[in-house]
JSON list of C-alpha atoms and ligand atoms in Angstrom, two decimals:
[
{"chain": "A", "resi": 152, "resn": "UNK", "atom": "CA", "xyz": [81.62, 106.50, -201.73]},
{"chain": "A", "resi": 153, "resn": "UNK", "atom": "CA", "xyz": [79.29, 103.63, -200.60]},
{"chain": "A", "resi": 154, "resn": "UNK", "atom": "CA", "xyz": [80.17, 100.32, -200.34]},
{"chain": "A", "resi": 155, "resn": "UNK", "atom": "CA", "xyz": [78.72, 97.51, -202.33]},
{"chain": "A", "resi": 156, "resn": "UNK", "atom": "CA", "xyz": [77.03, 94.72, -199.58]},
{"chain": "A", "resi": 157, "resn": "UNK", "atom": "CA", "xyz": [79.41, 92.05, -201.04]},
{"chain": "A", "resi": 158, "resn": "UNK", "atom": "CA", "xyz": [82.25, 94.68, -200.14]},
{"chain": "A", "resi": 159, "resn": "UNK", "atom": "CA", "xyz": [80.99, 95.32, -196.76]},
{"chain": "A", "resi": 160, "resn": "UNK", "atom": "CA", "xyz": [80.52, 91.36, -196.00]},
{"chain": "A", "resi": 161, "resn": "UNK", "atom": "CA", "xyz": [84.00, 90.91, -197.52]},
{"chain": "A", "resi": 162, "resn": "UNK", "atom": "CA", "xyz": [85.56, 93.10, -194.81]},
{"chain": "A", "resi": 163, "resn": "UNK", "atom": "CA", "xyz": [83.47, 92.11, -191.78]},
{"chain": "A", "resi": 164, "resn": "UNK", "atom": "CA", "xyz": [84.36, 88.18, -192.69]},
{"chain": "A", "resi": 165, "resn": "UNK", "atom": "CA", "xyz": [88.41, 89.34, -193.37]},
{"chain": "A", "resi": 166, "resn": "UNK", "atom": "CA", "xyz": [88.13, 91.00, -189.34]},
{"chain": "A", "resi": 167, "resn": "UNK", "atom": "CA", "xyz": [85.90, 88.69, -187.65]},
{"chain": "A", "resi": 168, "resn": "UNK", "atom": "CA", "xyz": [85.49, 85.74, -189.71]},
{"chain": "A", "resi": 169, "resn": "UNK", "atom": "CA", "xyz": [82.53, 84.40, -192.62]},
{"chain": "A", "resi": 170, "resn": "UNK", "atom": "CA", "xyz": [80.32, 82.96, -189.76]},
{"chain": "A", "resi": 171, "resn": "UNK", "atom": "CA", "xyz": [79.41, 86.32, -188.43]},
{"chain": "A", "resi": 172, "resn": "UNK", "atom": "CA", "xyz": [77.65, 87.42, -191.60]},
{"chain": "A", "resi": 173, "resn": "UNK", "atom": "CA", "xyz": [74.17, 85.73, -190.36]},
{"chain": "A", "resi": 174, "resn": "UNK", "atom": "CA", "xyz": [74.23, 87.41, -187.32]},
{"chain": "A", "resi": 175, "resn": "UNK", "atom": "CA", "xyz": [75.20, 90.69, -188.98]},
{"chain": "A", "resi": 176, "resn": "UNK", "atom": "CA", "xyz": [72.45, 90.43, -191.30]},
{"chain": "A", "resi": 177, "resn": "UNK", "atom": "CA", "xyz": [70.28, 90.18, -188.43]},
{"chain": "A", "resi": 178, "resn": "UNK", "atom": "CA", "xyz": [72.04, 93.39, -186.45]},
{"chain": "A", "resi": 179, "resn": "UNK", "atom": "CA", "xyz": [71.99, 95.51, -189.00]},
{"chain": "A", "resi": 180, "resn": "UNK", "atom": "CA", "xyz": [69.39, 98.65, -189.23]},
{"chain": "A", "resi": 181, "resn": "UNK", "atom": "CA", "xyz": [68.66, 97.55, -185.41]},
{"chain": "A", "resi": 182, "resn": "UNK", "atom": "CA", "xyz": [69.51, 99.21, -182.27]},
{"chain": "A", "resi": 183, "resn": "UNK", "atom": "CA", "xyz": [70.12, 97.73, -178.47]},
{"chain": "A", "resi": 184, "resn": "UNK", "atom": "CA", "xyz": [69.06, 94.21, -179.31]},
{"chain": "A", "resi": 185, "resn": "UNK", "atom": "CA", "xyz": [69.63, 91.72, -176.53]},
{"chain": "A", "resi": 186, "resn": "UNK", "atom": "CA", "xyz": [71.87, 89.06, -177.25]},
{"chain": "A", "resi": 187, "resn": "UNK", "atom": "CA", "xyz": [68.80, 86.58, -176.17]},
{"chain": "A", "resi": 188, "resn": "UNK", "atom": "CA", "xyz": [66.93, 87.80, -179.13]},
{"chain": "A", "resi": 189, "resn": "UNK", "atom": "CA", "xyz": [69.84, 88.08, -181.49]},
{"chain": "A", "resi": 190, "resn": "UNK", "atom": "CA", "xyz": [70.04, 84.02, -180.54]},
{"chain": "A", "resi": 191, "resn": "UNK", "atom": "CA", "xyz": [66.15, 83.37, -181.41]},
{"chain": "A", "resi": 192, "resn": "UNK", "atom": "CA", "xyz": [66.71, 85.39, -184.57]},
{"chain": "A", "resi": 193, "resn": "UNK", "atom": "CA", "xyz": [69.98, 84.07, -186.20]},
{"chain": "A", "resi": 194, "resn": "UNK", "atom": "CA", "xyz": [68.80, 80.33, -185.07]},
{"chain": "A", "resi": 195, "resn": "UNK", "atom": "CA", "xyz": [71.88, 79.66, -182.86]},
{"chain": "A", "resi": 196, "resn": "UNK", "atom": "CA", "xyz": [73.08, 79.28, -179.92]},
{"chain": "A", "resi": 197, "resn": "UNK", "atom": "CA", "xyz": [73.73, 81.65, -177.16]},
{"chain": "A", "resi": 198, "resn": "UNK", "atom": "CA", "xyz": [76.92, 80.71, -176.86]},
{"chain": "A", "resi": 199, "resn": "UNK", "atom": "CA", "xyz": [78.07, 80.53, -180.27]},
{"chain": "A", "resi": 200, "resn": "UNK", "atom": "CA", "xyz": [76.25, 84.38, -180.45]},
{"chain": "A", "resi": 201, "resn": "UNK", "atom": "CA", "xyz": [78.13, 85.82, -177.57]},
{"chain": "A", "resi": 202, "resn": "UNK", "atom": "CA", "xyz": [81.54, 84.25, -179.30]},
{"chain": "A", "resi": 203, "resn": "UNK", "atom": "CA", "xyz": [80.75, 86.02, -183.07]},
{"chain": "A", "resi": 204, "resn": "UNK", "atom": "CA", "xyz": [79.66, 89.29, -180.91]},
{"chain": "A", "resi": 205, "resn": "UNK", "atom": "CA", "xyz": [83.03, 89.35, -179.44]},
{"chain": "A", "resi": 206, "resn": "UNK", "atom": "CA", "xyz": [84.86, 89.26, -182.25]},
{"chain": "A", "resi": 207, "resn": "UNK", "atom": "CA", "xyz": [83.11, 91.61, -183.87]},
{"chain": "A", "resi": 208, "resn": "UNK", "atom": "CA", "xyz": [83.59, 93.89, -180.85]},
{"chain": "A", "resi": 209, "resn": "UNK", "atom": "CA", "xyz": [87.88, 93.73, -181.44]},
{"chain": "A", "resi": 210, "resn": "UNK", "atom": "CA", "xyz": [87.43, 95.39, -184.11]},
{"chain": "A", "resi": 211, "resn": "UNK", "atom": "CA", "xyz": [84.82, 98.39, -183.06]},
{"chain": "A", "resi": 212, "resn": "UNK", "atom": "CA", "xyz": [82.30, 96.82, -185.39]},
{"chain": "A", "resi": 213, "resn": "UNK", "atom": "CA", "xyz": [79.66, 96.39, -182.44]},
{"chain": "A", "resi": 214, "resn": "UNK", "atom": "CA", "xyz": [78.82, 98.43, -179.30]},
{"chain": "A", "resi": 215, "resn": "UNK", "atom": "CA", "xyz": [76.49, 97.44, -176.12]},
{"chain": "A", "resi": 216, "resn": "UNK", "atom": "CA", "xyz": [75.09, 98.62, -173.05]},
{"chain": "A", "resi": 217, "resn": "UNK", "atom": "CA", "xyz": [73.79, 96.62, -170.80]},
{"chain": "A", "resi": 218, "resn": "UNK", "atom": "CA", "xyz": [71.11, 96.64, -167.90]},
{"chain": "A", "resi": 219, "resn": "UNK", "atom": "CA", "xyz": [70.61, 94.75, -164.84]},
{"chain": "A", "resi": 220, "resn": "UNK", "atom": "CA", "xyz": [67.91, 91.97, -164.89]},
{"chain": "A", "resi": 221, "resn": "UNK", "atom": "CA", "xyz": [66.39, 93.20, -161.36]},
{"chain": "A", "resi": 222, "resn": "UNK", "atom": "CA", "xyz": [64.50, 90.18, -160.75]},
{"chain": "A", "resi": 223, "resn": "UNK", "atom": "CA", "xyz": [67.86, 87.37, -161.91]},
{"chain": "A", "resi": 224, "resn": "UNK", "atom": "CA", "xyz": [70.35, 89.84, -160.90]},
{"chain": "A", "resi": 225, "resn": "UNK", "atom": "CA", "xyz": [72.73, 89.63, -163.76]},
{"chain": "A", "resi": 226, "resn": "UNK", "atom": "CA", "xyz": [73.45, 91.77, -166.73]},
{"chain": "A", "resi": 227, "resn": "UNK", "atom": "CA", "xyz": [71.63, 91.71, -169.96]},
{"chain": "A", "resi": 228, "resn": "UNK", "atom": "CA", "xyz": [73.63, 93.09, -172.60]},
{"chain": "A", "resi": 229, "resn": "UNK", "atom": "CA", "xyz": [72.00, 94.92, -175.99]},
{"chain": "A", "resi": 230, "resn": "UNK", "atom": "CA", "xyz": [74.22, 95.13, -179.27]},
{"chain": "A", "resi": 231, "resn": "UNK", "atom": "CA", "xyz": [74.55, 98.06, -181.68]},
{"chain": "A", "resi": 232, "resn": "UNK", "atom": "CA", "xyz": [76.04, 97.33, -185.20]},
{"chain": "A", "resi": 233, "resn": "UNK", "atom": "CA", "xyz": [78.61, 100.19, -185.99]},
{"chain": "A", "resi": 234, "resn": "UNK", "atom": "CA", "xyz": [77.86, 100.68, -190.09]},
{"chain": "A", "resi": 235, "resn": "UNK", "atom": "CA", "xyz": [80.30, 103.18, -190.44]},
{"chain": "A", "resi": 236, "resn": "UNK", "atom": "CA", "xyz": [83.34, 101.45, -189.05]},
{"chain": "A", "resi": 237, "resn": "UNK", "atom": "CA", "xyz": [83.09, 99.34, -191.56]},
{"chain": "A", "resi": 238, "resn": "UNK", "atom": "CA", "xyz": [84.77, 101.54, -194.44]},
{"chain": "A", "resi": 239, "resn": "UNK", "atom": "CA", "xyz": [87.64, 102.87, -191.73]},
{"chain": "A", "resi": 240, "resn": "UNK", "atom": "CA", "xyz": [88.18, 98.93, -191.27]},
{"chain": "A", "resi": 241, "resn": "UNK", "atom": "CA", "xyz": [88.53, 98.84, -194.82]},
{"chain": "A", "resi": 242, "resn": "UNK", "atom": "CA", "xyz": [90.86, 101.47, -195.39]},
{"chain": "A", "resi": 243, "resn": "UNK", "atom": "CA", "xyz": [92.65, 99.61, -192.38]},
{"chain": "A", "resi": 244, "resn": "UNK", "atom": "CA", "xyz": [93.18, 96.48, -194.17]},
{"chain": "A", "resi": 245, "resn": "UNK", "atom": "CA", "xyz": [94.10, 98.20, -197.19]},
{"chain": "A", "resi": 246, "resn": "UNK", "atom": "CA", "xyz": [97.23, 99.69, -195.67]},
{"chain": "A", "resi": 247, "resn": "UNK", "atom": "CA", "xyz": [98.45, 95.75, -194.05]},
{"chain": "A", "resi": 248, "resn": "UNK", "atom": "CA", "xyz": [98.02, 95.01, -197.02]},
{"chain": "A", "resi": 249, "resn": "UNK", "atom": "CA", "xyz": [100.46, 97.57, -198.65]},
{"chain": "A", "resi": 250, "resn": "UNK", "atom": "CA", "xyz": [102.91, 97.32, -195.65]},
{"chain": "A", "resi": 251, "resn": "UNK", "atom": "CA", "xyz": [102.88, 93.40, -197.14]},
{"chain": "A", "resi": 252, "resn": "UNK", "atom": "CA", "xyz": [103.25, 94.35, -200.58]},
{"chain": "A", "resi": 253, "resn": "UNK", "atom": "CA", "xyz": [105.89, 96.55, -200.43]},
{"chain": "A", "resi": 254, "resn": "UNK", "atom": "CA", "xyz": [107.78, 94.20, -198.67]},
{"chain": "A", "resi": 255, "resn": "UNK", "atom": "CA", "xyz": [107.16, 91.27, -201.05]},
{"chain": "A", "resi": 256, "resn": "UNK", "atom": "CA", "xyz": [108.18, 93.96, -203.38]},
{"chain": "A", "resi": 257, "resn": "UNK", "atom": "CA", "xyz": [111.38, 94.60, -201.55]},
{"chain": "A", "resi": 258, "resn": "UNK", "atom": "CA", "xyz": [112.30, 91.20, -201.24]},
{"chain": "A", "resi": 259, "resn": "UNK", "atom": "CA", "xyz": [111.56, 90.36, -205.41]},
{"chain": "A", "resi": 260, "resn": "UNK", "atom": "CA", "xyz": [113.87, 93.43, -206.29]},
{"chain": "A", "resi": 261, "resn": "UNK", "atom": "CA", "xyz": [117.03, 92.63, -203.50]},
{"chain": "A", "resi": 262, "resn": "UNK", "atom": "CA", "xyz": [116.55, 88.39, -204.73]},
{"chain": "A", "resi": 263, "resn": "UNK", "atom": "CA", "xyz": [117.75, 86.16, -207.31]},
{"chain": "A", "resi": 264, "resn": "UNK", "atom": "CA", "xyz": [115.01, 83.71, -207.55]},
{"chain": "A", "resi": 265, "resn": "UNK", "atom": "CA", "xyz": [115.51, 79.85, -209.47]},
{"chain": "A", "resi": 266, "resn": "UNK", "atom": "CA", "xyz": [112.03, 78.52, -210.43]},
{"chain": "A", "resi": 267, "resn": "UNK", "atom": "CA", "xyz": [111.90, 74.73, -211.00]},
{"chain": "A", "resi": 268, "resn": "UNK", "atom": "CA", "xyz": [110.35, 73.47, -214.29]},
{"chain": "A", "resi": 269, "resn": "UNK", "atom": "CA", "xyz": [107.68, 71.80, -212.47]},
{"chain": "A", "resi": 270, "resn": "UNK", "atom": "CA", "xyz": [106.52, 74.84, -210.55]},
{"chain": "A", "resi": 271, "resn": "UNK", "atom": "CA", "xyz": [107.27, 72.93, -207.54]},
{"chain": "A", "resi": 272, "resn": "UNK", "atom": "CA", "xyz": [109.58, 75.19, -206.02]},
{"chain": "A", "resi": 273, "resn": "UNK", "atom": "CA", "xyz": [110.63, 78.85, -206.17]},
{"chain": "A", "resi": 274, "resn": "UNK", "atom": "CA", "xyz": [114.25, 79.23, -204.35]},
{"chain": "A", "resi": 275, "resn": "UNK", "atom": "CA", "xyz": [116.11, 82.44, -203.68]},
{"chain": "A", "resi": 276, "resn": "UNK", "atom": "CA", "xyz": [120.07, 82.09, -204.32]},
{"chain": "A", "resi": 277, "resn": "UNK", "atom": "CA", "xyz": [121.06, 81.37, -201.19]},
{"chain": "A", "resi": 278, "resn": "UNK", "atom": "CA", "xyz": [118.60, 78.67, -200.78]},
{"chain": "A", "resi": 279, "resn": "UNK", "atom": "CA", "xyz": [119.07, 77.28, -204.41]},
{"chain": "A", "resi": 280, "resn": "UNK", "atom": "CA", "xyz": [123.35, 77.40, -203.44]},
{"chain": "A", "resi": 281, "resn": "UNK", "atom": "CA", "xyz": [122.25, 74.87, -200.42]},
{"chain": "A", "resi": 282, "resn": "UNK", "atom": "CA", "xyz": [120.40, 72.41, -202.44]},
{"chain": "A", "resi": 283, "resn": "UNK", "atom": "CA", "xyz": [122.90, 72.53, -205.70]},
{"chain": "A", "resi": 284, "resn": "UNK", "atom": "CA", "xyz": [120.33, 74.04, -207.84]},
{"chain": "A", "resi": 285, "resn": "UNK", "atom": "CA", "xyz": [118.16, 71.10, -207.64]},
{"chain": "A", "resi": 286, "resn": "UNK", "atom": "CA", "xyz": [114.17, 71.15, -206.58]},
{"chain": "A", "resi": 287, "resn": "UNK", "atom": "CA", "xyz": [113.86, 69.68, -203.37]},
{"chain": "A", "resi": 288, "resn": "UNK", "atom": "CA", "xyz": [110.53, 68.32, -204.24]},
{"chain": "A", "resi": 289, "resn": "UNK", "atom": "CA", "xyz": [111.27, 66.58, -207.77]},
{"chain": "A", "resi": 290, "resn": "UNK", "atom": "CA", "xyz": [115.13, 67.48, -208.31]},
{"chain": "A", "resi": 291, "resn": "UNK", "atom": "CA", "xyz": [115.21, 68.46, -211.48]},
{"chain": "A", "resi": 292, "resn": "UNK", "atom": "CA", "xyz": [117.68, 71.74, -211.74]},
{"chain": "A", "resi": 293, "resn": "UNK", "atom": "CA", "xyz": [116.88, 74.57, -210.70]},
{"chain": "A", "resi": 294, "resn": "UNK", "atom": "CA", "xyz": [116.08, 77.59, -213.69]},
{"chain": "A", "resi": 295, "resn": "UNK", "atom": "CA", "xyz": [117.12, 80.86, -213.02]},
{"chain": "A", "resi": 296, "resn": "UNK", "atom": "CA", "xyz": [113.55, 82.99, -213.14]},
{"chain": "A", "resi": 297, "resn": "UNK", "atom": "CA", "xyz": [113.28, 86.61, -214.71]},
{"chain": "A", "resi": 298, "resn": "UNK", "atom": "CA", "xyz": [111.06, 88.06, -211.90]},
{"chain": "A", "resi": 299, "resn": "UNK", "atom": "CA", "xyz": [110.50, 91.75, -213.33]},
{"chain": "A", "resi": 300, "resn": "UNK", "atom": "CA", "xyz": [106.74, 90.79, -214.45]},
{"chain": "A", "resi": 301, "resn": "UNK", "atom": "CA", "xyz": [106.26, 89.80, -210.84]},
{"chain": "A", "resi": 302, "resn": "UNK", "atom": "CA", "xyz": [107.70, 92.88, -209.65]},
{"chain": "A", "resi": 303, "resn": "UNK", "atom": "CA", "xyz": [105.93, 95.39, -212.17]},
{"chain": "A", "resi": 304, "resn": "UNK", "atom": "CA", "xyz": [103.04, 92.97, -211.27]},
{"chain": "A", "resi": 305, "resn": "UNK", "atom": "CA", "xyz": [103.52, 94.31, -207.53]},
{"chain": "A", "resi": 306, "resn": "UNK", "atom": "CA", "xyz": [103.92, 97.80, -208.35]},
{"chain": "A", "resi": 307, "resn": "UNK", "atom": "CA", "xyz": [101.14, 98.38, -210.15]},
{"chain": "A", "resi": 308, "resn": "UNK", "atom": "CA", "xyz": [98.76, 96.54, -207.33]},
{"chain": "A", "resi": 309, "resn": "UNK", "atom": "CA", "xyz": [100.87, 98.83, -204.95]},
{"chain": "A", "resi": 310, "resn": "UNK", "atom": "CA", "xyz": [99.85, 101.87, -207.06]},
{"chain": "A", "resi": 311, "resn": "UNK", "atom": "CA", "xyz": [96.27, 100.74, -207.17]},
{"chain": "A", "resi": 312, "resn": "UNK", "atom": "CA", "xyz": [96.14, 100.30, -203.52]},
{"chain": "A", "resi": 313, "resn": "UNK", "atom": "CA", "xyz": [97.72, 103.82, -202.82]},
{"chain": "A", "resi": 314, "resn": "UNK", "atom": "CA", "xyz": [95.22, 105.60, -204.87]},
{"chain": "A", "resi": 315, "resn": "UNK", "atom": "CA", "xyz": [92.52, 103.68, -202.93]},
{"chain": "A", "resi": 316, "resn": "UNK", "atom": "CA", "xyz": [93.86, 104.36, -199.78]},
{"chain": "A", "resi": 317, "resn": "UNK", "atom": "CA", "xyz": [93.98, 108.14, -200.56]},
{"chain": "A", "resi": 318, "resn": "UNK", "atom": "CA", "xyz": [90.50, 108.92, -202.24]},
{"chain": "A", "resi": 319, "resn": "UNK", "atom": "CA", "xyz": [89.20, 106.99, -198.62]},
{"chain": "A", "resi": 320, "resn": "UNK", "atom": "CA", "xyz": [90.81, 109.41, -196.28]},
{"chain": "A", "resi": 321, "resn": "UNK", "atom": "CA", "xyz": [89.49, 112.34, -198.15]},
{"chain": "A", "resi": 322, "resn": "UNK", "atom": "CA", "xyz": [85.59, 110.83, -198.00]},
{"chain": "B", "resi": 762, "resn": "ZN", "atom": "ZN1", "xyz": [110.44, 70.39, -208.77]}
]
């Protein structure tokens, strides 16, 4: 399974932020560039390079070496982009992700929940016992909400997600 481009930048931004996508664009289908050049290519600053190249490096999505400048003495380093992390990154986030959904999901089924009419405010019972059943925001009284369309809502994206997660570790 390949990934679309807008999937791959959607991953790379959720790890290491949107503003590394220009610089990506410019590592990609390269090898051992030098972060000098990666500067004069993307149009930005060294410094602002080095920072997106380090947090693209927390999450294995770059590699370097680097060689000493004989003449200057210091350490020039060249930057590999790491295509195929990119789907085990994806897989990654897919499982936080679940871990977060299944505890939403948990926490919908154990709950009472009391919606206000003005959608400004979604208690659970012990929280809607402490203001009297009235919205904190606009204090009109508190409905109690039927929350099983939420919760099949959350199953079936936690289905969805499992099904993902297992057709990835078989590619
Ligand atoms: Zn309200």
């Amino acid at each position: 399974m390949t990934l679309t481009s807008k999937e791959i930048d959607t991953v790379i931004s959720e790890v290491a932020g949107e503003d590394v996508l220009e610089l990506v664009k410019v590592l990609k289908g390269k090898r051992n560039i030098s972060e000098f050049k990666l500067a004069q290519d993307a149009k930005q600053e060294i410094n602002i390079i080095r920072n997106q190249l380090y947090r693209l490096y927390d999450s294995n999505l770059v590699s370097f070496t680097r060689k000493k400048d004989k003449q200057k003495g210091w350490y020039i380093y060249y930057w590999t982009f790491n295509d195929g992390r990119v789907k085990d990154l994806r897989t990654l986030l897919k499982k936080k992700r679940l871990v977060k959904l299944k505890e939403r999901l948990d926490k919908e089924q154990k709950n009472q929940f009391f919606l206000c009419k003005n959608a400004c405010s979604r208690l659970t019972f012990e929280q809607a016992t402490d203001t009297y059943y009235k919205c904190p925001e606009c204090a009109s009284l508190l409905n109690q909400q039927d929350n099983l369309k939420t919760i099949n809502h959350i199953q079936s994206e936690i289905e969805i997600l499992e099904k993902e997660v297992r057709i990835n570790q078989k590619n």
